[in-house]
CSV table of C-alpha atoms and ligand atoms in Angstrom, one decimal:
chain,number,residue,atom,x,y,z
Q,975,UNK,CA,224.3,95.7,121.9
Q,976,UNK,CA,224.3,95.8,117.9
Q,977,UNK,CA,226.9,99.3,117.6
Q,978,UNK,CA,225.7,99.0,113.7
Q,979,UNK,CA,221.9,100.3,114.5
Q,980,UNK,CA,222.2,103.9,113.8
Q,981,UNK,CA,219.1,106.5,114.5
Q,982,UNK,CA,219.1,110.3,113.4
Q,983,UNK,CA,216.9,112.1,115.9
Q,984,UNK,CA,215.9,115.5,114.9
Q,985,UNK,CA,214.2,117.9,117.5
Q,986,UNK,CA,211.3,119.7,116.1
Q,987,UNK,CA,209.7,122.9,117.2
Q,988,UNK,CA,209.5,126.7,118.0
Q,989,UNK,CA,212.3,128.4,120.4
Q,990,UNK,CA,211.9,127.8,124.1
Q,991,UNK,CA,209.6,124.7,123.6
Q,992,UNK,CA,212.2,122.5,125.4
Q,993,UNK,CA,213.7,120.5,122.8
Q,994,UNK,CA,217.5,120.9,124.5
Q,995,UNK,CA,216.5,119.8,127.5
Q,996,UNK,CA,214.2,117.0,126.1
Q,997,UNK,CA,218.2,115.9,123.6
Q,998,UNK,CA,220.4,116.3,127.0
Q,999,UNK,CA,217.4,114.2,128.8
Q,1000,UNK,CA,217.9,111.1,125.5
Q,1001,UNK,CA,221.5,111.7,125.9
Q,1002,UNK,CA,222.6,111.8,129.3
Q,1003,UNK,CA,221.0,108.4,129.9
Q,1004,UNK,CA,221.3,106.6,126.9
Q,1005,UNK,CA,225.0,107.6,127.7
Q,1006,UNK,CA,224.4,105.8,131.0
Q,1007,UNK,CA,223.9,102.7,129.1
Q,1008,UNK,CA,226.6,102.6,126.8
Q,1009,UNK,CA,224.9,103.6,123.3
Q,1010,UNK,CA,227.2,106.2,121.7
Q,1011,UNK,CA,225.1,109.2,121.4
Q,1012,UNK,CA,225.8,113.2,120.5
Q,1013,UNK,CA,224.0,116.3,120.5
Q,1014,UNK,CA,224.4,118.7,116.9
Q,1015,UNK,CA,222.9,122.1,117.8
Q,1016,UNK,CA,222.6,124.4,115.5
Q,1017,UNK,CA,223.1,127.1,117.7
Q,1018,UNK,CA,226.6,125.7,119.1
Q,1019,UNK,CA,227.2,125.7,115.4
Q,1020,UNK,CA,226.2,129.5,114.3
Q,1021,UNK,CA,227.9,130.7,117.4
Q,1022,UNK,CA,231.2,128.8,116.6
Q,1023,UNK,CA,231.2,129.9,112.8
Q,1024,UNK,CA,229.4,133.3,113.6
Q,1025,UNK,CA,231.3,134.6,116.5
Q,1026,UNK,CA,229.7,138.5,115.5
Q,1027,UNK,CA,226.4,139.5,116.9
Q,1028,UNK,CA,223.9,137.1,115.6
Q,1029,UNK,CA,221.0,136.9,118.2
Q,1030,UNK,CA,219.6,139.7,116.9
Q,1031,UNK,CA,215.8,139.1,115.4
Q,1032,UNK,CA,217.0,139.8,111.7
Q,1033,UNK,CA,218.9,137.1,111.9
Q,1034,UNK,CA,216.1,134.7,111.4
Q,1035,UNK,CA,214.1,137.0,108.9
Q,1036,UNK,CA,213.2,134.0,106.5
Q,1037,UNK,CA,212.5,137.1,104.1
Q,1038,UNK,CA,216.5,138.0,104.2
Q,1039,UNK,CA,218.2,136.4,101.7
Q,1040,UNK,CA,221.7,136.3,102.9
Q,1041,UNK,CA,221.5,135.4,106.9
Q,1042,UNK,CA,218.9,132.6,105.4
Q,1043,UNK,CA,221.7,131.3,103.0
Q,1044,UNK,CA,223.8,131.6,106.1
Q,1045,UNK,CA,221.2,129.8,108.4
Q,1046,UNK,CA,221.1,127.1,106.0
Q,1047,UNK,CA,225.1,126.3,105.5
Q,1048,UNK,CA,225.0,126.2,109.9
Q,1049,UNK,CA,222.5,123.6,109.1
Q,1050,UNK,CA,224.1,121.9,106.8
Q,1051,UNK,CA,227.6,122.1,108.5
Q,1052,UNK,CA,225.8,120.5,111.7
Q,1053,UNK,CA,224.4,118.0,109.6
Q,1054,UNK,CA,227.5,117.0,107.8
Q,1055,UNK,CA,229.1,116.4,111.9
Q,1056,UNK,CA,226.5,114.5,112.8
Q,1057,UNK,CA,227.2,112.2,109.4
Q,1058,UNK,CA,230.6,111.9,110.4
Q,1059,UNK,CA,230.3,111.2,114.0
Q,1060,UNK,CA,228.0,108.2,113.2
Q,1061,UNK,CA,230.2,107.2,110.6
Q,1062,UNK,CA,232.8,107.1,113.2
Q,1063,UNK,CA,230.9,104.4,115.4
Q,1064,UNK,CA,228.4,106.8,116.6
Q,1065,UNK,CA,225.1,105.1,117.2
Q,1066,UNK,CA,222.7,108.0,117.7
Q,1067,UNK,CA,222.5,111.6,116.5
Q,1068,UNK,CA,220.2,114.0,117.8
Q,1069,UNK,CA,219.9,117.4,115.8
Q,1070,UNK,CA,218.9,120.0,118.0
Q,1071,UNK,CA,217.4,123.0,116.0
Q,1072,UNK,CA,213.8,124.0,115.3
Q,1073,UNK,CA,213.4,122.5,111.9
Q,1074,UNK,CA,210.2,123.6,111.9
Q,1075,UNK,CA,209.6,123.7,108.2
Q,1076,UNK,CA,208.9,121.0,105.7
Q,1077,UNK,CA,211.7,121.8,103.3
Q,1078,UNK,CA,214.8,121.9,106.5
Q,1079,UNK,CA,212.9,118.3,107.5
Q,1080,UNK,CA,213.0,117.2,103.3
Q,1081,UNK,CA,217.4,118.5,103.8
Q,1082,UNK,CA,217.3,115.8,106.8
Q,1083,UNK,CA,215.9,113.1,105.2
Q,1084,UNK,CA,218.1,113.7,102.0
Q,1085,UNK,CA,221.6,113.7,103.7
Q,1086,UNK,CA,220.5,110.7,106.1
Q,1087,UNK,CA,219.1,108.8,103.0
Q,1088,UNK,CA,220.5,105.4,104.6
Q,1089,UNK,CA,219.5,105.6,107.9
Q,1090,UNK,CA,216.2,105.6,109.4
Q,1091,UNK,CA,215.2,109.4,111.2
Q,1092,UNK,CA,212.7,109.9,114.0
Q,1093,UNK,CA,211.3,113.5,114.4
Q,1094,UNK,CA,210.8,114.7,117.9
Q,1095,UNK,CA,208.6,118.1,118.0
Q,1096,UNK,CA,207.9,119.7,121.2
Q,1097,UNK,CA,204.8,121.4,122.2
Q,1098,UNK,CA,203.7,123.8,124.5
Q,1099,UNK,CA,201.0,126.2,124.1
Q,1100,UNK,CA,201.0,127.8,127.7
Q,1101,UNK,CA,201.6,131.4,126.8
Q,1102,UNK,CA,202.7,132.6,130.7
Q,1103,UNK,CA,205.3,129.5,130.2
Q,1104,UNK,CA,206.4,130.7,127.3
Q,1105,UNK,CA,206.9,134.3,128.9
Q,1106,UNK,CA,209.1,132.8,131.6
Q,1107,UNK,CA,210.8,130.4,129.5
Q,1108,UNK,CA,212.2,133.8,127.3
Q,1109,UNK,CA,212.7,135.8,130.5
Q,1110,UNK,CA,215.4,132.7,131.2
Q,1111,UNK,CA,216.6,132.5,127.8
Q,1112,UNK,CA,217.1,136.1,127.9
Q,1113,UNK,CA,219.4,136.1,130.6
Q,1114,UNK,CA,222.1,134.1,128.5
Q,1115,UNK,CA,225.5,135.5,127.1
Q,1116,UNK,CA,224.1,136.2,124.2
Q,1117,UNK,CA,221.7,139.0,125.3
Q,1118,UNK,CA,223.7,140.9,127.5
Q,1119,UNK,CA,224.5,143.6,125.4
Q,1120,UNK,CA,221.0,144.3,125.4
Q,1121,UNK,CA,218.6,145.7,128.0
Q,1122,UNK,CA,215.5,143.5,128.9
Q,1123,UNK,CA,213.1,144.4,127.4
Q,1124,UNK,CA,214.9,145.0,123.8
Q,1125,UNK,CA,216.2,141.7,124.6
Q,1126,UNK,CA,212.6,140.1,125.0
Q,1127,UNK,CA,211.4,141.5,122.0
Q,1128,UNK,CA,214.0,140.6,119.9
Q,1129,UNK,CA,213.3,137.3,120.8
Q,1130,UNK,CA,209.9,137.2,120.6
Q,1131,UNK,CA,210.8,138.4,117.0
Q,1132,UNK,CA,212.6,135.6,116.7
Q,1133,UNK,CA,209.9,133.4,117.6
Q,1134,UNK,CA,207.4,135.2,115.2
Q,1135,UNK,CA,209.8,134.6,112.3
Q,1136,UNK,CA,210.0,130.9,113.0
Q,1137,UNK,CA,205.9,130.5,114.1
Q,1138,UNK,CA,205.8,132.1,110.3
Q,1139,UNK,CA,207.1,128.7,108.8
Q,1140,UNK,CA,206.2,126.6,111.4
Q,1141,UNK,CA,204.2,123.2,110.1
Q,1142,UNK,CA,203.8,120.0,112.4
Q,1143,UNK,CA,205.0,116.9,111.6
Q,1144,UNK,CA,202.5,115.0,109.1
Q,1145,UNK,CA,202.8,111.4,107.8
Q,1146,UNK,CA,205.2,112.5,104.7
Q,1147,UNK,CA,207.7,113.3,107.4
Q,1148,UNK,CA,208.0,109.7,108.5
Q,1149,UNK,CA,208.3,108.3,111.7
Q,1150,UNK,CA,207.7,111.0,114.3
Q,1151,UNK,CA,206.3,112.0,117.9
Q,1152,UNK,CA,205.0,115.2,119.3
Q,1153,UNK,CA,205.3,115.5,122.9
Q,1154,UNK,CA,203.8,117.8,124.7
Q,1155,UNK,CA,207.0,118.9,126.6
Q,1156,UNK,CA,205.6,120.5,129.8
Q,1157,UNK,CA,203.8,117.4,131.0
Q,1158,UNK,CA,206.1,114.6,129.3
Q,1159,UNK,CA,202.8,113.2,127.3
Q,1160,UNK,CA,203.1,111.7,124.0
Q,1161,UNK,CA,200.1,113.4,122.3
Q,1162,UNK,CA,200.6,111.9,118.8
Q,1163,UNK,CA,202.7,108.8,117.5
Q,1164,UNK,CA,203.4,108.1,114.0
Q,1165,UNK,CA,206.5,105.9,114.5
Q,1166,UNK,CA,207.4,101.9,113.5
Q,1167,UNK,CA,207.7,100.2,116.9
Q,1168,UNK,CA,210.8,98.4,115.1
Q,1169,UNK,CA,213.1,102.0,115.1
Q,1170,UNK,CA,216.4,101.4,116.4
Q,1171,UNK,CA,216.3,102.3,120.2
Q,1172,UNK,CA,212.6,103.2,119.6
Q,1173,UNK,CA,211.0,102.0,123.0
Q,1174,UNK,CA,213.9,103.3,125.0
Q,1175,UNK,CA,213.7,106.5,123.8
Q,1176,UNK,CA,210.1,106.3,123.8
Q,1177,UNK,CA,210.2,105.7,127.6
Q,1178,UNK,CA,212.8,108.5,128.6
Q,1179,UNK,CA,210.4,111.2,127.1
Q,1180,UNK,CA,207.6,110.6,129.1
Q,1181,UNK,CA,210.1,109.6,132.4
Q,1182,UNK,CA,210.4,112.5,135.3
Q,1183,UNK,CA,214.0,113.8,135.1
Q,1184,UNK,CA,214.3,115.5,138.2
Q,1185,UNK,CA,218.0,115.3,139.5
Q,1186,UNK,CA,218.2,116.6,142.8
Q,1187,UNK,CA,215.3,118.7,144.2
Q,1188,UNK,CA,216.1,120.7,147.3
Q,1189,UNK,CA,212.3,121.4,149.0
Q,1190,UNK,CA,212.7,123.5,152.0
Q,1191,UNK,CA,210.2,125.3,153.9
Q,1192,UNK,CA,210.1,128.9,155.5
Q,1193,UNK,CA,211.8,129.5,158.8
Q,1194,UNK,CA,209.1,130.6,161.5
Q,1195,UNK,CA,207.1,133.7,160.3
Q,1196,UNK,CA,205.1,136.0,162.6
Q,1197,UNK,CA,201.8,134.0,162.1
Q,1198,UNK,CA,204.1,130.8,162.7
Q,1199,UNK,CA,205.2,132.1,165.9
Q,1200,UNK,CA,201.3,133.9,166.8
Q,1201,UNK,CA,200.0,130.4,166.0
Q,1202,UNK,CA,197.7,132.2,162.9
Q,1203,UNK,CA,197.0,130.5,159.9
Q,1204,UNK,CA,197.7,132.1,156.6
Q,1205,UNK,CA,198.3,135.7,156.1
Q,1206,UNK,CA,201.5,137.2,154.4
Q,1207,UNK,CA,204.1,138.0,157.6
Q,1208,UNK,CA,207.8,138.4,157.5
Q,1209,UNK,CA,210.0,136.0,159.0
Q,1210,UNK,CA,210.9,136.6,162.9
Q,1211,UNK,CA,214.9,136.3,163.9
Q,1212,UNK,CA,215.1,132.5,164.3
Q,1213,UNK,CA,213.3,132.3,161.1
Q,1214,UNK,CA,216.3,134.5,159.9
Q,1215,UNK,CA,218.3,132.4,161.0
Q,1216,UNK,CA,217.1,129.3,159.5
Q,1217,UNK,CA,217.5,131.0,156.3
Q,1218,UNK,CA,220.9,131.7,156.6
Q,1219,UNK,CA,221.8,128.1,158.0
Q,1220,UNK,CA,219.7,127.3,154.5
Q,1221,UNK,CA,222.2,129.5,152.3
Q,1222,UNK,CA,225.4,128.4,155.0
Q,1223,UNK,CA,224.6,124.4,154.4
Q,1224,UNK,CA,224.6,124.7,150.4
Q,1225,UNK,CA,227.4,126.8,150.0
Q,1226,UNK,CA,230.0,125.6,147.3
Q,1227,UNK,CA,226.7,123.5,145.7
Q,1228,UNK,CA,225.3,125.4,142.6
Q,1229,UNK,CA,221.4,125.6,142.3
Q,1230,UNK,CA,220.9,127.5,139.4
Q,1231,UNK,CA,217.6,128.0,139.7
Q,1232,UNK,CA,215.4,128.6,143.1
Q,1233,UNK,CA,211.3,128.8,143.3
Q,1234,UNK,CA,209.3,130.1,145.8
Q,1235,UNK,CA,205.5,131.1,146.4
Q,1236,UNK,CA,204.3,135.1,146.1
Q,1237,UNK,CA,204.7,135.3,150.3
Q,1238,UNK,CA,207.1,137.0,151.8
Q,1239,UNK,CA,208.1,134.8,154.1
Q,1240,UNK,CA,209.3,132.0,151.2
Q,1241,UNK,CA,211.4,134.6,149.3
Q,1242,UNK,CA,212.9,135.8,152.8
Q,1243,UNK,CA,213.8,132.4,153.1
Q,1244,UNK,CA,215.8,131.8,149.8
Q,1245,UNK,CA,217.2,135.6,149.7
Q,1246,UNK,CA,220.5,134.8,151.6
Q,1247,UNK,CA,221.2,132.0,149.6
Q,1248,UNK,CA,220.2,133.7,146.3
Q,1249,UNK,CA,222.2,136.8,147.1
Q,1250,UNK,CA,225.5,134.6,148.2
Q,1251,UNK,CA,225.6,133.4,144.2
Q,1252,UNK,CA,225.9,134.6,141.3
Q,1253,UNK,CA,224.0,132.6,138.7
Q,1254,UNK,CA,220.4,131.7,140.1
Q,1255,UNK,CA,217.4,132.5,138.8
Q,1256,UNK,CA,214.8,133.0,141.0
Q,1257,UNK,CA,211.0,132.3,140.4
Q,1258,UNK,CA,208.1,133.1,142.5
Q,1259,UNK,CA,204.8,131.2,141.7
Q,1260,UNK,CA,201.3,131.9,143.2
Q,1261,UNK,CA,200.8,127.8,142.4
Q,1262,UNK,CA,203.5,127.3,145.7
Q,1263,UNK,CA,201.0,130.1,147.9
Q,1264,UNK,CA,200.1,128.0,150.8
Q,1265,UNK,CA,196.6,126.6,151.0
Q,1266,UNK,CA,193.8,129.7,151.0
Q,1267,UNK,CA,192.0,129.3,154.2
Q,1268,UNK,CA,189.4,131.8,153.4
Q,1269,UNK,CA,187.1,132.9,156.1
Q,1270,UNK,CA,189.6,131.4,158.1
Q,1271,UNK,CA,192.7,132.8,157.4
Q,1272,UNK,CA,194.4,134.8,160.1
Q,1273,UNK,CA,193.0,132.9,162.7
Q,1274,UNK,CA,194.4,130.7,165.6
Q,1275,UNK,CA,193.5,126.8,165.5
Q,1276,UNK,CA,191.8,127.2,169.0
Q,1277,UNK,CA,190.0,130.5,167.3
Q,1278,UNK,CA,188.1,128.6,164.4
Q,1279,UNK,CA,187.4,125.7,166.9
Q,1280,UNK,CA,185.9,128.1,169.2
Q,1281,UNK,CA,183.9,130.5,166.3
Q,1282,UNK,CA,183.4,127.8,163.8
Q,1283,UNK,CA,182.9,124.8,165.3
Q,1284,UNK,CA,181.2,123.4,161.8
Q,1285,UNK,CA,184.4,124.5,160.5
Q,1286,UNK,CA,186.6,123.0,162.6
Q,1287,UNK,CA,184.5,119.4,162.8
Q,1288,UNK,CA,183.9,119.1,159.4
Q,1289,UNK,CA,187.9,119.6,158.3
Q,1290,UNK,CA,188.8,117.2,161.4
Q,1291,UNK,CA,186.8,114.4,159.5
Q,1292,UNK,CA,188.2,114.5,156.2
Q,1293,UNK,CA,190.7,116.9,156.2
Q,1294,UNK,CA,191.6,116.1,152.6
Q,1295,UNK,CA,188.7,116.9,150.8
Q,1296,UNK,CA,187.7,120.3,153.3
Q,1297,UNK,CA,187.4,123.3,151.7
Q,1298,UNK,CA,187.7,126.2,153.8
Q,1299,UNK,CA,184.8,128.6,153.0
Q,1300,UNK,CA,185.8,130.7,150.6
Q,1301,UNK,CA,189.0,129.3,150.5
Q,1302,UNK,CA,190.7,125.7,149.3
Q,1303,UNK,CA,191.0,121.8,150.0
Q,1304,UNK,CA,194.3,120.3,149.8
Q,1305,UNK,CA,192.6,119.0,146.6
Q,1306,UNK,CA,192.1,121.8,145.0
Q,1307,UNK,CA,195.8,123.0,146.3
Q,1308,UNK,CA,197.3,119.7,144.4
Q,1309,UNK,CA,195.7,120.6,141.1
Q,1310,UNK,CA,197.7,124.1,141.5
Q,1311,UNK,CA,200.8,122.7,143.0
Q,1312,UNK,CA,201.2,120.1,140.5
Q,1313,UNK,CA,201.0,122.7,137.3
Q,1314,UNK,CA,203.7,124.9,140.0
Q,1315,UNK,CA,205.9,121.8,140.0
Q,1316,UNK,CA,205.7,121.1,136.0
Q,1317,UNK,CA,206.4,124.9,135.3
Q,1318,UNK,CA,209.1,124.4,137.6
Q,1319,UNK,CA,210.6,121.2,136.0
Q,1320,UNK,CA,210.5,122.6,132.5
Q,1321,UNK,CA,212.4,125.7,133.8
Q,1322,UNK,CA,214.7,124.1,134.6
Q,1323,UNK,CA,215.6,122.2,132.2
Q,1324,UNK,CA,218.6,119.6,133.0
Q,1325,UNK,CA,219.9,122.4,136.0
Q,1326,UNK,CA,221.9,119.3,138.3
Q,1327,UNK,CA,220.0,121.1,141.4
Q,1328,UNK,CA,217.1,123.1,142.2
Q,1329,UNK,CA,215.3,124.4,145.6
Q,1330,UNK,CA,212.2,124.8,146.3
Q,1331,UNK,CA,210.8,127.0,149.1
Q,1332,UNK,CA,207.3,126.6,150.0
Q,1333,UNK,CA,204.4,126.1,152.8
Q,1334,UNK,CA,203.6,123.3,155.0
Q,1335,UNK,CA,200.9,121.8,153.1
Q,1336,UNK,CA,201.9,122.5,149.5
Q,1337,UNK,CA,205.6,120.5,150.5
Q,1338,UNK,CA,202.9,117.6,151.7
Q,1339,UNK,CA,201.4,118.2,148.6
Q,1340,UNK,CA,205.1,118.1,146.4
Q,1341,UNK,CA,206.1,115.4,148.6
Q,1342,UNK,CA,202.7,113.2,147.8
Q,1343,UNK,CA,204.0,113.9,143.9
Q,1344,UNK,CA,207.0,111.7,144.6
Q,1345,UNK,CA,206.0,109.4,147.3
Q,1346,UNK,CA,202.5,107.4,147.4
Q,1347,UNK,CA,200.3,108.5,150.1
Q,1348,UNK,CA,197.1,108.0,150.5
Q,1349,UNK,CA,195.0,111.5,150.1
Q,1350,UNK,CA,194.0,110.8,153.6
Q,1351,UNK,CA,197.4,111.0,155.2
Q,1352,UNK,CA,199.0,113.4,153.2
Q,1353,UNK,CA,197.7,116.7,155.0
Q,1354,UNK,CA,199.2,114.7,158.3
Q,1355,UNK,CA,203.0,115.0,156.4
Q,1356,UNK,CA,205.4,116.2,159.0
Q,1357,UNK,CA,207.0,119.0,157.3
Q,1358,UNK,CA,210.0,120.8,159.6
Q,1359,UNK,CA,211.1,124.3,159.2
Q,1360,UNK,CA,214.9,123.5,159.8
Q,1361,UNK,CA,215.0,120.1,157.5
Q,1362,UNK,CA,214.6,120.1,153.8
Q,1363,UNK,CA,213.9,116.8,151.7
Q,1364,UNK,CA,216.5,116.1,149.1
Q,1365,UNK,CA,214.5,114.6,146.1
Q,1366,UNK,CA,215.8,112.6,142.7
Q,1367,UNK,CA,213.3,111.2,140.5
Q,1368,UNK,CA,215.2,110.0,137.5
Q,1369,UNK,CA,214.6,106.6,135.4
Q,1370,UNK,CA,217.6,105.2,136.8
Q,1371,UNK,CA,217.5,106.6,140.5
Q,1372,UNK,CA,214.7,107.6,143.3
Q,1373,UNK,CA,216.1,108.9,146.3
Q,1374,UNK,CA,214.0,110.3,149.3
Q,1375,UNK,CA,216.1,112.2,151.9
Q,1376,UNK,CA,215.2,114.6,154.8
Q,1377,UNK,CA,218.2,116.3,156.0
Q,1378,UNK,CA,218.8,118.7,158.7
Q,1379,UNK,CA,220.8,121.9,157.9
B,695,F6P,O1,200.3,127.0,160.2
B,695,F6P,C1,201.1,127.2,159.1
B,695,F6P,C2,200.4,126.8,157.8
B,695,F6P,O2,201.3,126.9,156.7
B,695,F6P,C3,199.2,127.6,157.5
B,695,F6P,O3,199.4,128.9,156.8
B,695,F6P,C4,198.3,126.7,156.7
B,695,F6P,O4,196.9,127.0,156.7
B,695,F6P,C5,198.6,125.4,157.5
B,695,F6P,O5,199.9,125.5,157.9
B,695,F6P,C6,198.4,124.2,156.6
B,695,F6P,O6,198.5,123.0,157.5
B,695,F6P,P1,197.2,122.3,158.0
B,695,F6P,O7,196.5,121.8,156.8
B,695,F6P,O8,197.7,121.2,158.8
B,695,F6P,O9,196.3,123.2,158.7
């Protein structure tokens, strides 16, 4: 490899969008393949020089002549390390701050004046994303000193100030992408092909990056054990003890973050785990509810092949594409379970490991993300309450596992 190609890579975008994830995803593996490559955040930077309180909303009041003055000498001391790393044989420096305004972007281009620049800016315009993704960001060091809510505002605030200067990349900027960061799609491209590392980097943005998913499903429930579809029941005692044999086998492994679906009997599952650390964040989604069997729900098998035979036939010959009256297909279920799994993903972030706790036929569904299946066979997925499947999807790596515990 030619070490004397060097690229500046500057992350674009608002606060919570997922540009540190999207630098530690470009870094991690063009790491693995032996390109010297470094993150510069600008926040690593304010908190070193700034070691007072500085996550406070003022802060970032553009209007505020002196914490702007200060915002731009962190920007330009970040700069200035990124200079010298690639001067020092670096090969690629990615500068992870918002520079979301036209003049910060004109201060990249003129301290890299000999070196070509590829903006990155990520987009995501869901607003209930963006409500969870500042519930997480909330919980860092940072914000303790605050209670919840203040802390939510204040970075809301935060986010107001920078939405105020906010432009997208246009063609004066040079070469540059915007990715849509929840779904890893390219939605526009204005970059020469030729870029240093261009098509590499190109592919890792729109590559899964999932590093080890845990997907378990509940122990028995009530319904389980009754042999009813549906409903919301607790877990019986075996069940209990399947979640504690859950939270016994990954003990010493850190899972930072754990989802599960609105029903009780998912978060009983994860709760003895959850409660045996102390840094997890725990999510529950109505996109990981198990499938809606409408009319249906409540009832036994044998019940809805004896009261609604029609029903009962019709699912039996394409059990796919059914929808339960009133209720859903396990095609209508994927559409949900694959925006659950995203949400998930880009919660996330880079975490090493995450769980997932869901139903029998959304883990078909999760599984049939992963691993081809034809529609046809996936709602015939064996899906165990005392195994769980042990994912990684990752350029370099795809690993399928399911392990007892
Ligand atoms: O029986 C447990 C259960 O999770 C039900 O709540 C759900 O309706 C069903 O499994 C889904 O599996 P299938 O599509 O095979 O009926």
């Amino acid at each position: 490899m030619n070490r004397d190609k060097k690229l500046v890579v500057a992350m674009v975008g608002l606060p919570a969008m997922g540009k540190s994830t999207v630098a530690l995803k470009l870094k991690e593996n063009l790491d693995k393949e032996d390109v010297r490559v470094a993150v510069f955040n600008n926040g690593d930077v304010r908190r070193r020089m700034l070691p007072g309180n500085t996550a406070h909303a003022g802060f970032y009041n553009p209007e505020n002549a002196e914490t702007a003055s200060l915002r731009e000498h962190i920007a330009a001391t970040n700069m200035a390390e990124a200079r010298a790393f690639l001067s020092a044989g670096g090969q690629i420096a990615i500068l992870d701050a918002t520079n979301v305004s036209p003049k910060r972007r004109e201060t990249i281009r003129a301290t890299f004046p000999d070196m070509p620049i590829l903006f990155i800016e990520c987009r995501n315009d869901d607003p209930a994303l963006l409500d969870l993704s500042i519930d997480r960001k909330i919980r860092g060091q940072e914000f303790a000193h605050l209670p919840e809510n203040e802390a939510k505002k204040s970075f809301r605030e935060r986010i107001g100030y920078y939405r105020h200067i906010l432009r997208s990349l246009t063609p004066e900027d040079g070469n540059g992408v915007i990715l849509d960061s929840l779904n890893n799609r390219i939605l526009l491209e204005r970059a020469d092909s030729l870029l240093p590392y261009y098509a590499r980097i190109r592919d890792l943005l729109v590559s899964d990056w999932i590093k080890n998913l845990f997907l378990a499903r509940h122990g028995q429930s009530e319904d389980n054990l009754a042999g009813r579809i549906g409903g919301d029941t607790d877990l019986t005692e075996t069940g209990r003890s399947q979640a504690w044999a859950l939270s016994r086998h990954f003990i010493g492994t850190p899972i930072p973050y754990v989802f599960t679906s609105t029903k009780r009997r998912t978060q009983e599952m994860a709760e003895p785990l959850v409660t045996a650390r102390q840094y997890c964040s725990v999510f529950a989604f109505t996109e990981f509810d198990e499938i809606d069997a409408g009319e249906c729900e409540g009832m036994t098998p044998a019940e809805i092949k004896e009261r609604r035979p029609e029903v009962y036939a019709a699912r039996s010959l394409d059990k796919y594409r059914y929808t339960y009256p009133g209720g859903e297909s396990y095609e209508i279920l994927a559409e949900r379970v694959e925006r659950g799994l995203k949400k998930a993903f880009f919660l996330s972030g880079n975490a090493e490991n995450i769980l997932i706790v869901g139903h029998q036929a959304v883990n078909r569904v999760i599984l049939s993300h992963f691993l081809f299946r034809r529609a046809e066979d996936v709602p015939y997925i064996y899906i165990p309450q005392d195994r769980y499947f042990h994912i990684v999807s990752t350029h370099t790596k795809k690993l399928f596992e399911l392990k007892k515990f």
